């Protein structure tokens, strides 16, 4: 069979394909996005971007109850949003197999917190598998469907960033078509009201017991006995780090299933070792279980709760060895991410800076407006929180109404901003909400969403009309601005702050990285006119820098958006040819 | 064969992902076990980015830790300095001489260090420095800087030239192939400072 170098997420998608999965509904989120993007390339699987994770899980559950193998994937914080259907899906169970993927981000490469989603598996009493490389991603995805049907439950897959985004070899197989399971009305199973749910809860507990039993001898829970006195219990990427750091110097218990855990297997493995380490990033999930079953292990007292592990860390802690390094005796300035050259968000933030307002921020590329030199975000919590927290801020003190705004991206607004805006209209605060409508879900790598007029396949789709939506929920002051026009933005927002009514400002211009966006030739600095006042540097465009005391434009980056030209009082920034 | 570790570092948006994909595919065609660890997400917006490529008879960890890299390919000078501690003793670093000011430097909150290349050499590190941006521009577009750098790297690795050329042909879109082939050749022919 053919082998390919796939990232973990692509391998999961391949697993969905081979397992005969028919319906996929997900909301993007790093590091999970490519699963659904890749699945969309298989014509046999119907795929969609859902408006948020709760909708994604419910859509997949509906498909599974109707009899099709179904999937929903998300990042760790997305699972918080989907928690409601997650917990009760454990009670209803499924008809055809259902798999829910959650991708955690230890080290927070692209996230606002570092939560450990394994707790959800335990709390919702759902089985959870954790692969350690791309081949396992594919194999476990297929196995998860089998287990889902065997135990009548959704099964969770947990990835971490390094598994989701690392390429390794995967052997491809064929798709096995799975016929639609017939749907039979069964209200005791699918209608969760107290009387019926009480009976289902008994079934849930029995199922977990049966799964524990299964885990004791499951082929994905493996022991590798190298005749050592030291044992290592691990799962996922930590297994790969341990293999690299420790090789055959230790014995391994690799857990492919992280919930429920096999009590006897762990006890038996540890019994033969003098010292047992638990290697797991984030929380002491396996460690605490080991301790409750009377197995004495070494874990978080020597390892960290924060950030990622590596072979280096394990080598250092377990063997006391470290490789030498070379470094320069100079201060190396950091290189934080920035809004792209020509990003439409930049001009809007500049206008807010001029207005000296407090900004309740949200999650997306525009969160980068928090960084210097713009520095125009005061809060950023979770998707949708900008709008609701502005409402709370204005209720706390109505004087805030004229000097605070919320900024929220188009995808984020659809995800969870709409309900918050309804709160503003319904419970009336004179709030000014700005939707940064760049016609795409930018931060996660440019996915279509319900405002863009296209679906996941790039085919035409119904687009939410934001102006009409605002009117329909009772917001009657709706203004549309072009964020490349600095003065216009400033004037309009000033008026809306002063208005004694809630308002919605739509800052509309597509993301500068979209293929259909036509750019102007790069701008140039006329060095005879430039006096080196650095005024243009205030907008923080990465294409602008200072060379020999004059402003300088990097032709490889500048897209000729003309925002900086509006700041130069000397007319020194001119159109290139 | 013992596992070899390569790092590709640069600034988000410079095309490091394509370079690592090319390298991974080239190694794959020689039947090595290969792992490539990529960065997606936030840092792709102009931040400091790193991709790890490892190959050998059996690769476990997909990442490269401090003091482990046999080769570092850097797309920008400051990034070469930043990731230097990941180089193994006796390892080689290839860097593009291009400089891109990070935002703290643009704002005057920090200074772009002077003489990075000399400082690296002074540490006794094998350094190859090339002006890959000029090569890319000469080939037709600043965007080909990644393939020009792959050309430089190809010269410093023991894979046949044809393997690289075949991989490029199989990886880049047809309409940019000619330009990328040219960039590769310019990189391959360069000697470095
Ligand atoms: C609950 C949740 N789901 C997903 C994400 C991942 N995520 C971060 S930003 C973002 C979307 C940003 O799109 P948009 O609001 O349109 O702003 P843009 O990046 O285009 O500026 C997503 C999906 C998240 N942080 N939280
Ligand atoms: S990807 Fe688009 S929205 Fe995001 S920073 Fe770049 S230009 Fe702005
Ligand atoms: S025109 Fe000015 S602000 Fe716009 S991309 Fe070019 S340098 Fe940046």
Coordinates of C-alpha atoms in Angstrom, one line a residue, chain A residues 3-5 7 30 34 109-110 132-133 161-163 165-169 237 239-241 243-244 308-312 315 323-340 346 364-365 367-368 372-373 442-446 513 534 537 540-542 544-547 554-557, chain B residues 3 5 10-11 21 24-25 28 32-48 52 54 58-68 76 78-79 81-82 84-89 98-108 110-116 119-120 123 125 133 137 142:
Chain A
X3 CA 2.7 5.5 2.1
X4 CA 2.4 9.3 2.5
X5 CA 4.0 11.9 4.7
X7 CA 0.4 15.7 9.3
X30 CA -5.7 25.7 15.6
X34 CA -6.8 20.7 8.8
X109 CA 1.3 28.2 20.2
X110 CA -2.1 29.7 19.1
X132 CA 1.3 9.6 19.2
X133 CA 2.0 10.0 15.4
X161 CA -0.2 20.4 18.7
X162 CA 2.9 18.3 17.9
X163 CA 0.9 15.3 16.8
X165 CA 1.0 19.4 13.0
X166 CA 3.8 16.9 12.6
X167 CA 4.2 14.9 9.4
X168 CA 5.1 11.3 9.6
X169 CA 4.6 8.3 7.3
X237 CA 3.5 12.7 22.0
X239 CA 5.8 8.6 24.3
X240 CA 7.8 9.8 21.3
X241 CA 9.9 12.2 23.4
X243 CA 11.6 7.0 23.2
X244 CA 14.1 9.5 21.8
X308 CA 5.5 21.5 26.4
X309 CA 7.7 18.6 27.2
X310 CA 10.6 17.6 25.0
X311 CA 13.2 14.8 24.7
X312 CA 15.6 17.3 26.3
X315 CA 16.7 13.3 29.3
X323 CA 23.7 18.6 25.4
X324 CA 25.9 21.6 25.2
X325 CA 24.7 24.7 23.4
X326 CA 26.2 27.8 21.7
X327 CA 24.7 31.3 22.1
X328 CA 25.7 34.8 21.2
X329 CA 26.6 37.4 23.8
X330 CA 24.0 39.9 22.4
X331 CA 20.5 40.9 23.2
X332 CA 18.2 39.3 20.6
X333 CA 15.0 41.4 20.1
X334 CA 11.8 39.3 20.1
X335 CA 9.7 39.0 17.0
X336 CA 6.1 38.9 18.0
X337 CA 3.4 38.2 15.4
X338 CA 1.9 41.4 13.8
X339 CA -1.0 42.3 11.5
X340 CA 0.1 41.7 7.9
X346 CA -4.9 48.2 11.1
X364 CA -8.8 36.5 15.8
X365 CA -6.1 38.2 13.8
X367 CA -6.3 40.5 18.7
X368 CA -2.9 41.6 17.3
X372 CA 2.5 47.9 20.2
X373 CA 2.5 50.4 18.6
X442 CA -8.4 34.8 9.1
X443 CA -6.5 33.7 12.1
X444 CA -7.1 30.0 11.6
X445 CA -5.8 30.1 8.0
X446 CA -8.7 31.5 5.9
X513 CA -4.1 37.8 2.0
X534 CA 8.4 58.6 12.2
X537 CA 5.5 54.2 12.0
X540 CA 2.8 49.3 13.0
X541 CA 3.0 48.1 9.4
X542 CA 5.7 45.4 9.1
X544 CA 7.7 50.1 7.2
X545 CA 11.0 50.7 9.0
X546 CA 13.6 53.4 9.5
X547 CA 16.9 53.2 7.5
X554 CA 10.1 46.9 2.1
X555 CA 8.9 46.2 -1.4
X556 CA 8.6 42.5 -0.7
X557 CA 5.9 43.2 1.9
Chain B
X3 CA 18.7 10.4 13.2
X5 CA 18.0 16.9 12.7
X10 CA 12.5 32.5 9.5
X11 CA 9.7 35.0 9.7
X21 CA 7.7 20.2 2.8
X24 CA 10.6 16.2 3.8
X25 CA 9.6 14.9 0.4
X28 CA 11.2 10.5 1.7
X32 CA 14.3 7.4 5.1
X33 CA 11.9 7.5 8.0
X34 CA 11.0 11.2 8.1
X35 CA 9.2 13.5 10.6
X36 CA 8.4 17.1 9.9
X37 CA 7.0 19.4 12.6
X38 CA 5.3 22.5 11.3
X39 CA 4.0 25.7 12.8
X40 CA 0.5 26.8 11.9
X41 CA -1.5 29.6 13.4
X42 CA -0.6 32.8 15.2
X43 CA 3.2 32.9 14.5
X44 CA 2.5 32.7 10.8
X45 CA 1.5 36.4 11.0
X46 CA 5.0 37.8 10.8
X47 CA 6.3 36.1 14.0
X48 CA 9.5 34.0 14.5
X52 CA 11.8 20.7 12.3
X54 CA 14.2 14.8 11.1
X58 CA 13.6 5.3 12.8
X59 CA 12.6 8.8 14.0
X60 CA 10.8 9.1 17.4
X61 CA 10.3 12.8 18.4
X62 CA 9.2 15.2 15.7
X63 CA 10.9 18.2 17.3
X64 CA 14.5 19.3 17.7
X65 CA 15.6 20.5 21.1
X66 CA 18.5 22.8 22.3
X67 CA 21.9 21.5 21.1
X68 CA 20.5 18.9 18.7
X76 CA 16.8 35.9 8.0
X78 CA 18.2 37.8 13.4
X79 CA 16.5 34.4 13.3
X81 CA 21.0 34.3 15.9
X82 CA 17.9 33.5 17.8
X84 CA 21.7 29.2 17.2
X85 CA 21.4 27.5 20.7
X86 CA 19.6 24.7 18.9
X87 CA 22.7 23.9 16.8
X88 CA 24.7 20.8 17.8
X89 CA 28.4 21.2 18.4
X98 CA 18.3 39.5 4.5
X99 CA 17.4 41.5 7.5
X100 CA 13.8 42.2 8.6
X101 CA 13.2 44.5 11.5
X102 CA 10.8 43.0 14.1
X103 CA 8.3 45.4 15.5
X104 CA 10.2 46.2 18.7
X105 CA 13.1 47.4 16.5
X106 CA 10.8 49.4 14.2
X107 CA 9.4 51.2 17.3
X108 CA 12.8 51.9 18.7
X110 CA 15.1 47.4 20.8
X111 CA 18.0 47.5 18.5
X112 CA 18.8 45.1 15.6
X113 CA 22.1 43.6 16.6
X114 CA 25.1 44.5 14.5
X115 CA 27.5 42.0 12.9
X116 CA 25.5 38.9 13.6
X119 CA 29.5 37.0 16.0
X120 CA 28.3 33.5 14.9
X123 CA 31.9 31.1 18.1
X125 CA 30.3 27.7 14.0
X133 CA 16.6 37.4 -1.8
X137 CA 14.5 38.4 -7.5
X142 CA 11.0 37.7 -4.1

